[in-house]
mmCIF file of C-alpha atoms and ligand atoms in Angstrom:
data_model
loop_
_atom_site.group_PDB
_atom_site.id
_atom_site.type_symbol
_atom_site.label_atom_id
_atom_site.label_comp_id
_atom_site.label_asym_id
_atom_site.label_seq_id
_atom_site.Cartn_x
_atom_site.Cartn_y
_atom_site.Cartn_z
ATOM 1 C CA MET A 6 121.597 0.176 -47.311
ATOM 2 C CA ALA A 7 123.370 1.567 -50.381
ATOM 3 C CA MET A 8 126.168 -0.632 -51.702
ATOM 4 C CA PRO A 9 129.670 0.905 -51.668
ATOM 5 C CA LYS A 10 130.790 2.286 -55.032
ATOM 6 C CA VAL A 11 133.970 0.761 -56.415
ATOM 7 C CA LEU A 12 135.928 1.875 -59.444
ATOM 8 C CA VAL A 13 137.585 -0.900 -61.441
ATOM 9 C CA LEU A 14 140.390 0.241 -63.746
ATOM 10 C CA LYS A 15 141.549 -3.204 -64.919
ATOM 11 C CA PRO A 16 139.647 -5.482 -67.274
ATOM 12 C CA LEU A 17 138.203 -8.321 -65.190
ATOM 13 C CA PRO A 18 136.699 -11.696 -66.102
ATOM 14 C CA GLU A 19 132.936 -11.993 -65.546
ATOM 15 C CA GLU A 20 133.407 -14.219 -62.471
ATOM 16 C CA ALA A 21 135.487 -11.526 -60.766
ATOM 17 C CA LYS A 22 132.926 -8.860 -61.656
ATOM 18 C CA ARG A 23 130.218 -11.069 -60.212
ATOM 19 C CA ILE A 24 132.070 -11.264 -56.884
ATOM 20 C CA ILE A 25 132.170 -7.470 -56.809
ATOM 21 C CA ARG A 26 128.587 -6.890 -57.979
ATOM 22 C CA GLU A 27 127.168 -9.161 -55.274
ATOM 23 C CA ARG A 28 128.159 -6.637 -52.598
ATOM 24 C CA CYS A 29 129.203 -3.414 -54.344
ATOM 25 C CA GLU A 30 128.204 -1.008 -57.081
ATOM 26 C CA LEU A 31 130.801 -1.590 -59.763
ATOM 27 C CA ILE A 32 131.840 1.415 -61.855
ATOM 28 C CA GLU A 33 133.895 0.872 -64.997
ATOM 29 C CA PRO A 34 135.178 3.838 -66.996
ATOM 30 C CA GLN A 35 133.934 4.043 -70.568
ATOM 31 C CA ALA A 36 137.461 4.560 -71.864
ATOM 32 C CA ASN A 37 140.545 3.008 -70.296
ATOM 33 C CA PRO A 38 143.170 4.178 -69.390
ATOM 34 C CA VAL A 39 141.570 7.087 -67.568
ATOM 35 C CA SER A 40 143.568 10.317 -67.499
ATOM 36 C CA ARG A 41 144.805 11.389 -64.052
ATOM 37 C CA GLU A 42 142.696 14.530 -64.365
ATOM 38 C CA LYS A 43 139.485 12.599 -65.010
ATOM 39 C CA LEU A 44 140.300 10.166 -62.241
ATOM 40 C CA LEU A 45 140.813 12.954 -59.694
ATOM 41 C CA GLU A 46 137.554 14.547 -60.820
ATOM 42 C CA GLY A 47 135.432 11.420 -60.394
ATOM 43 C CA ILE A 48 137.013 9.602 -57.461
ATOM 44 C CA TRP A 49 135.278 11.567 -54.681
ATOM 45 C CA GLU A 50 132.359 9.125 -54.528
ATOM 46 C CA VAL A 51 134.421 5.934 -54.639
ATOM 47 C CA GLU A 52 135.053 3.738 -51.566
ATOM 48 C CA GLY A 53 137.151 1.074 -53.297
ATOM 49 C CA LEU A 54 139.534 1.168 -56.238
ATOM 50 C CA LEU A 55 140.963 -1.761 -58.245
ATOM 51 C CA THR A 56 144.084 -0.952 -60.254
ATOM 52 C CA ASN A 57 147.771 -1.839 -60.441
ATOM 53 C CA ASP A 58 149.369 1.274 -61.786
ATOM 54 C CA VAL A 59 147.533 4.344 -60.493
ATOM 55 C CA ARG A 60 149.762 6.304 -58.135
ATOM 56 C CA ILE A 61 148.030 6.358 -54.752
ATOM 57 C CA ASP A 62 149.467 9.504 -53.206
ATOM 58 C CA SER A 63 148.290 12.530 -51.180
ATOM 59 C CA GLU A 64 146.948 14.234 -54.300
ATOM 60 C CA LEU A 65 144.674 11.289 -55.078
ATOM 61 C CA LEU A 66 143.754 10.677 -51.441
ATOM 62 C CA ASN A 67 142.782 14.355 -51.030
ATOM 63 C CA ALA A 68 140.373 13.969 -53.928
ATOM 64 C CA ALA A 69 139.053 10.635 -52.647
ATOM 65 C CA SER A 70 137.671 11.387 -49.212
ATOM 66 C CA LYS A 71 135.497 8.240 -49.153
ATOM 67 C CA LEU A 72 138.225 5.842 -50.302
ATOM 68 C CA ARG A 73 138.817 2.954 -47.875
ATOM 69 C CA ILE A 74 140.703 0.384 -49.936
ATOM 70 C CA VAL A 75 142.922 0.132 -52.994
ATOM 71 C CA SER A 76 143.120 -3.402 -54.384
ATOM 72 C CA ASN A 77 146.167 -3.853 -56.604
ATOM 73 C CA GLN A 78 145.875 -6.560 -59.236
ATOM 74 C CA SER A 79 149.603 -7.331 -58.930
ATOM 75 C CA VAL A 80 152.032 -8.553 -56.343
ATOM 76 C CA GLY A 81 154.118 -5.367 -56.564
ATOM 77 C CA TYR A 82 152.705 -2.244 -54.942
ATOM 78 C CA ASP A 83 155.269 0.417 -55.702
ATOM 79 C CA ASN A 84 152.368 2.635 -56.877
ATOM 80 C CA PHE A 85 151.327 2.973 -53.205
ATOM 81 C CA ASP A 86 152.584 5.923 -51.183
ATOM 82 C CA LEU A 87 152.480 3.867 -48.007
ATOM 83 C CA GLY A 88 153.004 6.863 -45.708
ATOM 84 C CA ALA A 89 150.087 8.765 -47.203
ATOM 85 C CA MET A 90 147.829 5.699 -47.107
ATOM 86 C CA ARG A 91 148.774 4.966 -43.507
ATOM 87 C CA GLU A 92 147.995 8.545 -42.534
ATOM 88 C CA ARG A 93 144.512 8.361 -44.103
ATOM 89 C CA GLY A 94 143.809 4.838 -42.895
ATOM 90 C CA VAL A 95 143.358 3.579 -46.469
ATOM 91 C CA ILE A 96 144.289 -0.094 -46.762
ATOM 92 C CA GLY A 97 146.130 -1.504 -49.767
ATOM 93 C CA THR A 98 145.999 -5.113 -50.939
ATOM 94 C CA HIS A 99 147.889 -7.162 -53.535
ATOM 95 C CA THR A 100 147.894 -10.628 -55.133
ATOM 96 C CA PRO A 101 150.800 -12.701 -53.777
ATOM 97 C CA PHE A 102 151.339 -16.483 -54.241
ATOM 98 C CA VAL A 103 149.204 -17.021 -57.367
ATOM 99 C CA LEU A 104 151.891 -15.715 -59.720
ATOM 100 C CA ASP A 105 155.104 -17.025 -58.163
ATOM 101 C CA ASP A 106 155.587 -20.019 -60.458
ATOM 102 C CA THR A 107 154.454 -18.151 -63.560
ATOM 103 C CA VAL A 108 157.001 -15.376 -63.029
ATOM 104 C CA ALA A 109 159.686 -17.956 -62.202
ATOM 105 C CA ASP A 110 158.948 -19.689 -65.525
ATOM 106 C CA LEU A 111 159.426 -16.387 -67.316
ATOM 107 C CA VAL A 112 162.741 -15.785 -65.564
ATOM 108 C CA PHE A 113 163.918 -19.096 -66.976
ATOM 109 C CA ALA A 114 162.562 -18.206 -70.418
ATOM 110 C CA LEU A 115 164.679 -15.037 -70.335
ATOM 111 C CA MET A 116 167.731 -16.863 -68.988
ATOM 112 C CA LEU A 117 167.583 -19.548 -71.662
ATOM 113 C CA ALA A 118 166.765 -17.122 -74.470
ATOM 114 C CA ALA A 119 169.552 -14.704 -73.557
ATOM 115 C CA ALA A 120 172.166 -17.379 -72.820
ATOM 116 C CA ARG A 121 171.428 -19.419 -75.948
ATOM 117 C CA ARG A 122 170.740 -16.345 -78.131
ATOM 118 C CA VAL A 123 167.328 -17.644 -79.133
ATOM 119 C CA PRO A 124 165.761 -14.445 -80.608
ATOM 120 C CA GLU A 125 168.958 -13.560 -82.502
ATOM 121 C CA LEU A 126 169.179 -16.980 -84.126
ATOM 122 C CA ASP A 127 165.428 -17.255 -84.640
ATOM 123 C CA ALA A 128 165.629 -14.032 -86.679
ATOM 124 C CA GLN A 129 168.522 -15.413 -88.745
ATOM 125 C CA VAL A 130 166.669 -18.599 -89.619
ATOM 126 C CA LYS A 131 163.538 -16.654 -90.569
ATOM 127 C CA GLN A 132 165.639 -14.377 -92.786
ATOM 128 C CA GLY A 133 166.916 -17.419 -94.702
ATOM 129 C CA LYS A 134 170.443 -17.113 -93.311
ATOM 130 C CA TRP A 135 170.776 -20.732 -92.156
ATOM 131 C CA GLY A 136 173.579 -22.151 -94.254
ATOM 132 C CA GLU A 137 175.365 -18.813 -94.626
ATOM 133 C CA PRO A 138 178.840 -18.698 -93.085
ATOM 134 C CA GLY A 139 178.684 -17.989 -89.391
ATOM 135 C CA CYS A 140 174.996 -18.653 -88.814
ATOM 136 C CA GLY A 141 174.777 -20.815 -85.715
ATOM 137 C CA GLY A 142 178.548 -21.312 -85.670
ATOM 138 C CA GLU A 143 181.227 -20.214 -83.238
ATOM 139 C CA ALA A 144 180.261 -16.547 -83.491
ATOM 140 C CA HIS A 145 176.849 -17.511 -82.166
ATOM 141 C CA TYR A 146 177.875 -19.825 -79.375
ATOM 142 C CA GLY A 147 175.977 -19.225 -76.162
ATOM 143 C CA MET A 148 176.409 -19.970 -72.476
ATOM 144 C CA ASP A 149 175.302 -23.088 -70.619
ATOM 145 C CA VAL A 150 172.509 -22.668 -68.112
ATOM 146 C CA HIS A 151 172.696 -26.138 -66.577
ATOM 147 C CA HIS A 152 175.182 -26.502 -63.722
ATOM 148 C CA ALA A 153 176.045 -22.787 -63.862
ATOM 149 C CA THR A 154 175.827 -20.488 -60.817
ATOM 150 C CA ILE A 155 172.721 -18.362 -60.411
ATOM 151 C CA GLY A 156 172.703 -15.310 -58.141
ATOM 152 C CA ILE A 157 169.247 -14.249 -56.982
ATOM 153 C CA VAL A 158 169.059 -10.659 -55.768
ATOM 154 C CA GLY A 159 166.010 -10.711 -53.471
ATOM 155 C CA MET A 160 164.983 -14.190 -52.298
ATOM 156 C CA GLY A 161 161.251 -13.720 -51.772
ATOM 157 C CA ARG A 162 158.557 -16.158 -52.891
ATOM 158 C CA ILE A 163 159.364 -15.709 -56.591
ATOM 159 C CA GLY A 164 163.071 -15.996 -55.832
ATOM 160 C CA GLU A 165 162.392 -19.312 -54.108
ATOM 161 C CA ALA A 166 160.429 -20.561 -57.134
ATOM 162 C CA VAL A 167 163.404 -19.627 -59.328
ATOM 163 C CA ALA A 168 165.819 -21.316 -56.915
ATOM 164 C CA ARG A 169 163.719 -24.508 -57.022
ATOM 165 C CA ARG A 170 163.902 -24.672 -60.817
ATOM 166 C CA ALA A 171 167.600 -23.776 -60.802
ATOM 167 C CA SER A 172 168.614 -26.326 -58.205
ATOM 168 C CA LEU A 173 166.314 -29.276 -58.862
ATOM 169 C CA GLY A 174 165.814 -28.815 -62.609
ATOM 170 C CA PHE A 175 169.064 -27.415 -63.944
ATOM 171 C CA GLY A 176 171.550 -28.610 -61.320
ATOM 172 C CA MET A 177 172.634 -25.026 -60.707
ATOM 173 C CA ASN A 178 174.561 -23.672 -57.778
ATOM 174 C CA VAL A 179 172.293 -21.108 -56.064
ATOM 175 C CA LEU A 180 173.540 -17.900 -54.427
ATOM 176 C CA TYR A 181 171.329 -15.163 -53.061
ATOM 177 C CA SER A 182 171.559 -11.735 -51.477
ATOM 178 C CA GLY A 183 169.030 -9.689 -49.561
ATOM 179 C CA ARG A 184 168.174 -8.185 -46.217
ATOM 180 C CA SER A 185 167.808 -11.475 -44.377
ATOM 181 C CA ARG A 186 168.824 -15.124 -44.466
ATOM 182 C CA LYS A 187 166.306 -17.599 -45.916
ATOM 183 C CA PRO A 188 166.719 -20.913 -44.063
ATOM 184 C CA VAL A 189 164.054 -22.673 -46.176
ATOM 185 C CA ALA A 190 165.821 -21.883 -49.468
ATOM 186 C CA GLU A 191 169.175 -22.743 -47.895
ATOM 187 C CA GLN A 192 167.925 -26.134 -46.774
ATOM 188 C CA ALA A 193 165.753 -27.069 -49.734
ATOM 189 C CA PHE A 194 167.888 -25.742 -52.601
ATOM 190 C CA GLY A 195 171.334 -25.394 -51.063
ATOM 191 C CA ALA A 196 171.089 -21.624 -51.543
ATOM 192 C CA GLN A 197 174.108 -19.790 -50.165
ATOM 193 C CA PHE A 198 173.904 -16.281 -48.755
ATOM 194 C CA ARG A 199 176.297 -13.696 -50.214
ATOM 195 C CA THR A 200 176.761 -9.951 -50.060
ATOM 196 C CA LEU A 201 175.551 -8.282 -53.251
ATOM 197 C CA GLU A 202 179.154 -7.661 -54.286
ATOM 198 C CA GLN A 203 180.175 -11.306 -53.770
ATOM 199 C CA LEU A 204 177.100 -12.498 -55.646
ATOM 200 C CA LEU A 205 177.837 -10.253 -58.634
ATOM 201 C CA GLU A 206 181.415 -11.510 -58.801
ATOM 202 C CA GLN A 207 180.532 -15.197 -58.524
ATOM 203 C CA ALA A 208 177.279 -15.628 -60.478
ATOM 204 C CA ASP A 209 176.956 -16.655 -64.127
ATOM 205 C CA PHE A 210 173.322 -15.508 -64.068
ATOM 206 C CA VAL A 211 172.355 -12.468 -62.015
ATOM 207 C CA VAL A 212 168.591 -12.367 -61.500
ATOM 208 C CA VAL A 213 167.042 -9.260 -59.947
ATOM 209 C CA LEU A 214 163.800 -10.009 -58.098
ATOM 210 C CA ALA A 215 163.771 -7.448 -55.278
ATOM 211 C CA PRO A 216 160.730 -5.175 -54.928
ATOM 212 C CA PHE A 217 161.000 -1.512 -55.881
ATOM 213 C CA THR A 218 161.290 0.568 -52.708
ATOM 214 C CA PRO A 219 163.242 3.747 -51.828
ATOM 215 C CA GLU A 220 166.058 1.413 -50.640
ATOM 216 C CA THR A 221 166.281 -0.615 -53.867
ATOM 217 C CA ALA A 222 165.893 2.261 -56.365
ATOM 218 C CA ASN A 223 168.872 2.297 -58.764
ATOM 219 C CA MET A 224 170.593 -0.450 -56.740
ATOM 220 C CA ILE A 225 172.393 -1.925 -59.787
ATOM 221 C CA ARG A 226 174.725 0.672 -61.304
ATOM 222 C CA ALA A 227 177.952 0.887 -63.332
ATOM 223 C CA GLU A 228 180.120 -0.305 -60.441
ATOM 224 C CA HIS A 229 177.908 -3.368 -60.057
ATOM 225 C CA PHE A 230 178.114 -4.320 -63.739
ATOM 226 C CA GLY A 231 181.867 -3.788 -63.356
ATOM 227 C CA ARG A 232 181.978 -6.629 -60.837
ATOM 228 C CA MET A 233 180.164 -9.149 -63.043
ATOM 229 C CA LYS A 234 181.891 -11.782 -65.178
ATOM 230 C CA PRO A 235 182.280 -11.015 -68.912
ATOM 231 C CA SER A 236 180.241 -14.176 -69.474
ATOM 232 C CA ALA A 237 177.438 -13.079 -67.115
ATOM 233 C CA VAL A 238 173.796 -12.913 -68.132
ATOM 234 C CA PHE A 239 171.757 -10.243 -66.348
ATOM 235 C CA ILE A 240 168.008 -10.730 -65.859
ATOM 236 C CA ASN A 241 165.503 -8.193 -64.546
ATOM 237 C CA ALA A 242 161.927 -9.397 -64.020
ATOM 238 C CA SER A 243 161.178 -7.125 -61.068
ATOM 239 C CA ARG A 244 161.012 -3.389 -61.751
ATOM 240 C CA GLY A 245 163.073 -1.271 -64.149
ATOM 241 C CA GLN A 246 163.702 1.351 -61.480
ATOM 242 C CA LEU A 247 166.151 -0.988 -59.726
ATOM 243 C CA VAL A 248 168.650 -0.691 -62.559
ATOM 244 C CA ASP A 249 170.620 2.195 -64.068
ATOM 245 C CA GLU A 250 169.700 1.558 -67.709
ATOM 246 C CA GLU A 251 172.527 3.684 -69.142
ATOM 247 C CA ALA A 252 175.050 1.669 -67.153
ATOM 248 C CA LEU A 253 173.436 -1.582 -68.305
ATOM 249 C CA GLU A 254 173.555 -0.459 -71.919
ATOM 250 C CA ALA A 255 177.237 0.489 -71.610
ATOM 251 C CA ALA A 256 178.053 -2.870 -69.990
ATOM 252 C CA LEU A 257 176.321 -4.764 -72.809
ATOM 253 C CA ARG A 258 177.721 -2.614 -75.599
ATOM 254 C CA ASN A 259 181.280 -2.900 -74.252
ATOM 255 C CA ARG A 260 180.851 -6.666 -73.700
ATOM 256 C CA GLN A 261 181.539 -6.158 -70.012
ATOM 257 C CA ILE A 262 178.736 -8.706 -69.618
ATOM 258 C CA PHE A 263 177.480 -11.274 -72.139
ATOM 259 C CA ALA A 264 173.745 -10.581 -72.401
ATOM 260 C CA ALA A 265 170.607 -9.372 -70.663
ATOM 261 C CA GLY A 266 167.001 -10.520 -70.451
ATOM 262 C CA LEU A 267 164.576 -7.758 -69.533
ATOM 263 C CA ASP A 268 160.864 -7.878 -68.768
ATOM 264 C CA VAL A 269 160.791 -4.413 -67.188
ATOM 265 C CA TYR A 270 162.024 -0.882 -67.854
ATOM 266 C CA GLN A 271 162.306 2.391 -65.982
ATOM 267 C CA ARG A 272 159.545 3.824 -68.189
ATOM 268 C CA GLU A 273 156.902 1.532 -69.597
ATOM 269 C CA PRO A 274 155.889 0.984 -72.306
ATOM 270 C CA VAL A 275 159.497 1.320 -73.458
ATOM 271 C CA LYS A 276 159.861 3.528 -76.551
ATOM 272 C CA ALA A 277 161.014 2.043 -79.870
ATOM 273 C CA GLY A 278 164.209 4.154 -79.958
ATOM 274 C CA HIS A 279 165.398 3.098 -76.486
ATOM 275 C CA PRO A 280 169.152 2.359 -76.762
ATOM 276 C CA LEU A 281 168.827 -1.048 -75.068
ATOM 277 C CA LEU A 282 166.521 -2.244 -77.846
ATOM 278 C CA SER A 283 169.181 -1.825 -80.531
ATOM 279 C CA LEU A 284 171.529 -4.347 -78.898
ATOM 280 C CA PRO A 285 171.587 -7.919 -80.237
ATOM 281 C CA ASN A 286 172.526 -9.261 -76.802
ATOM 282 C CA VAL A 287 169.330 -7.977 -75.181
ATOM 283 C CA VAL A 288 166.257 -10.193 -75.060
ATOM 284 C CA THR A 289 163.214 -8.179 -74.186
ATOM 285 C CA LEU A 290 159.542 -8.519 -73.246
ATOM 286 C CA PRO A 291 156.680 -6.115 -72.451
ATOM 287 C CA HIS A 292 156.366 -6.719 -68.654
ATOM 288 C CA ILE A 293 154.561 -10.049 -68.945
ATOM 289 C CA GLY A 294 155.954 -11.885 -65.912
ATOM 290 C CA SER A 295 152.512 -13.000 -64.725
ATOM 291 C CA ALA A 296 150.746 -12.946 -68.095
ATOM 292 C CA THR A 297 149.277 -16.400 -68.571
ATOM 293 C CA ALA A 298 145.518 -16.856 -68.842
ATOM 294 C CA LYS A 299 145.300 -18.966 -65.678
ATOM 295 C CA THR A 300 147.467 -16.751 -63.515
ATOM 296 C CA ARG A 301 145.887 -13.495 -64.660
ATOM 297 C CA TYR A 302 142.475 -15.051 -63.922
ATOM 298 C CA GLU A 303 143.581 -16.005 -60.420
ATOM 299 C CA MET A 304 145.053 -12.542 -59.862
ATOM 300 C CA ALA A 305 141.760 -10.951 -60.931
ATOM 301 C CA MET A 306 139.757 -13.216 -58.588
ATOM 302 C CA THR A 307 142.141 -12.476 -55.695
ATOM 303 C CA ALA A 308 141.984 -8.723 -56.384
ATOM 304 C CA ALA A 309 138.146 -8.823 -56.525
ATOM 305 C CA ASN A 310 137.953 -10.737 -53.231
ATOM 306 C CA ASN A 311 140.439 -8.358 -51.623
ATOM 307 C CA LEU A 312 138.389 -5.371 -52.767
ATOM 308 C CA VAL A 313 135.092 -6.686 -51.447
ATOM 309 C CA GLY A 314 136.586 -8.136 -48.269
ATOM 310 C CA GLY A 315 138.351 -4.831 -47.602
ATOM 311 C CA LEU A 316 135.041 -2.984 -47.718
ATOM 312 C CA LEU A 317 132.754 -5.536 -46.077
ATOM 313 C CA ASN A 318 135.278 -7.061 -43.681
ATOM 314 C CA ASP A 319 133.676 -10.458 -44.324
ATOM 315 C CA ARG A 320 136.632 -12.551 -45.573
ATOM 316 C CA PRO A 321 140.415 -12.788 -45.195
ATOM 317 C CA ILE A 322 142.327 -10.538 -47.588
ATOM 318 C CA HIS A 323 145.936 -9.926 -48.635
ATOM 319 C CA ILE A 324 146.802 -6.566 -47.093
ATOM 320 C CA VAL A 325 150.345 -5.423 -47.891
ATOM 321 C CA PRO A 326 152.564 -5.944 -44.807
ATOM 322 C CA GLU A 327 153.202 -2.238 -44.190
ATOM 323 C CA LEU A 328 149.470 -1.506 -43.821
ATOM 324 C CA ARG A 329 148.288 -4.663 -42.053
ATOM 325 C CA HIS A 330 148.114 -2.933 -38.680
ATOM 326 C CA LEU A 331 145.278 -0.731 -40.020
ATOM 327 C CA ARG A 332 143.061 -3.808 -40.004
ATOM 328 C CA GLY A 333 144.711 -5.595 -37.100
ATOM 329 C CA GLY A 334 146.081 -8.318 -39.381
ATOM 330 C CA GLY A 335 145.249 -10.032 -42.649
ATOM 331 C CA LEU A 336 146.456 -12.883 -44.801
ATOM 332 C CA GLU A 337 150.130 -12.941 -45.667
HETATM 333 C C1 LIG B 418 153.327 -7.761 -60.449
HETATM 334 O O1 LIG B 418 152.363 -8.480 -60.155
HETATM 335 O O2 LIG B 418 153.853 -6.989 -59.651
HETATM 336 C C2 LIG B 418 153.805 -7.861 -61.846
HETATM 337 O O3 LIG B 418 155.026 -7.278 -62.035
HETATM 338 C C3 LIG B 418 152.808 -7.170 -62.722
HETATM 339 O O4 LIG B 418 152.764 -5.822 -62.430
#
């Protein structure tokens, strides 16, 4: 019997390719990224797709009549039009768990860097300014992270990993907001549930970790920055679309809040002239929350197993919750 054809749009380690080649015909484009036009032209013969940024919508599904599974090499799956996938019976998978601690580490890197002004002072030292009046003095004082209050907006698995570090490592007081109470985080880390408004008013560090959905789009706007403390540090390691960037820029420029640490933007890659990049109190990164060699390897292996298991139905796979019923279940 012919093996199912699968299109892989992410670079994979050999071991992950081997998993796929054992049971499928692996197609890799000669040039990556593939234009949308080329993708729509060639996808008709493909039964499985591995990506993390291609928009899976009616247009693509119309062109991909054989498609049965999209395996996202990421935990987020905001590129899935879940309604359209549900309608066509196309399952979608993702890579939860393996990146939780890695992303939580990065959240702390951003918190520490923004609060203690690490990039700003690093640049001064490298420019030979150490010893000049002001360098490292009162004008450059930062904010303490230890024993401060952290407010986690969206207490999922990554939120819990952040709460663990905050509570057990830094002695922080943990607040969180979200759709539901999290008894495990409350018990283990003393996390206290707040409304979003209360959290914004009480937290020294506001960390956005909610997924991007129609409900969370643009959830942090001018009125929300208006509620934060002037000493607050704002961190976004989730998706840029959750935040009104103009409002964030105004809040930082007017010193309505102290600083921000950003791993994500509304449009990525962010352009050099983006107003947020000109601010000294912004610490920024190119969406690298999960980007360590070990974690990216594990994500690739999980995505390869999900892809093959989705087609062959021979192993447990991580179907996104909204589409699990299509397969009558699946791993969490
Ligand atoms: C994820 O896994 O969702 C990370 O943000 C990378 O896209």
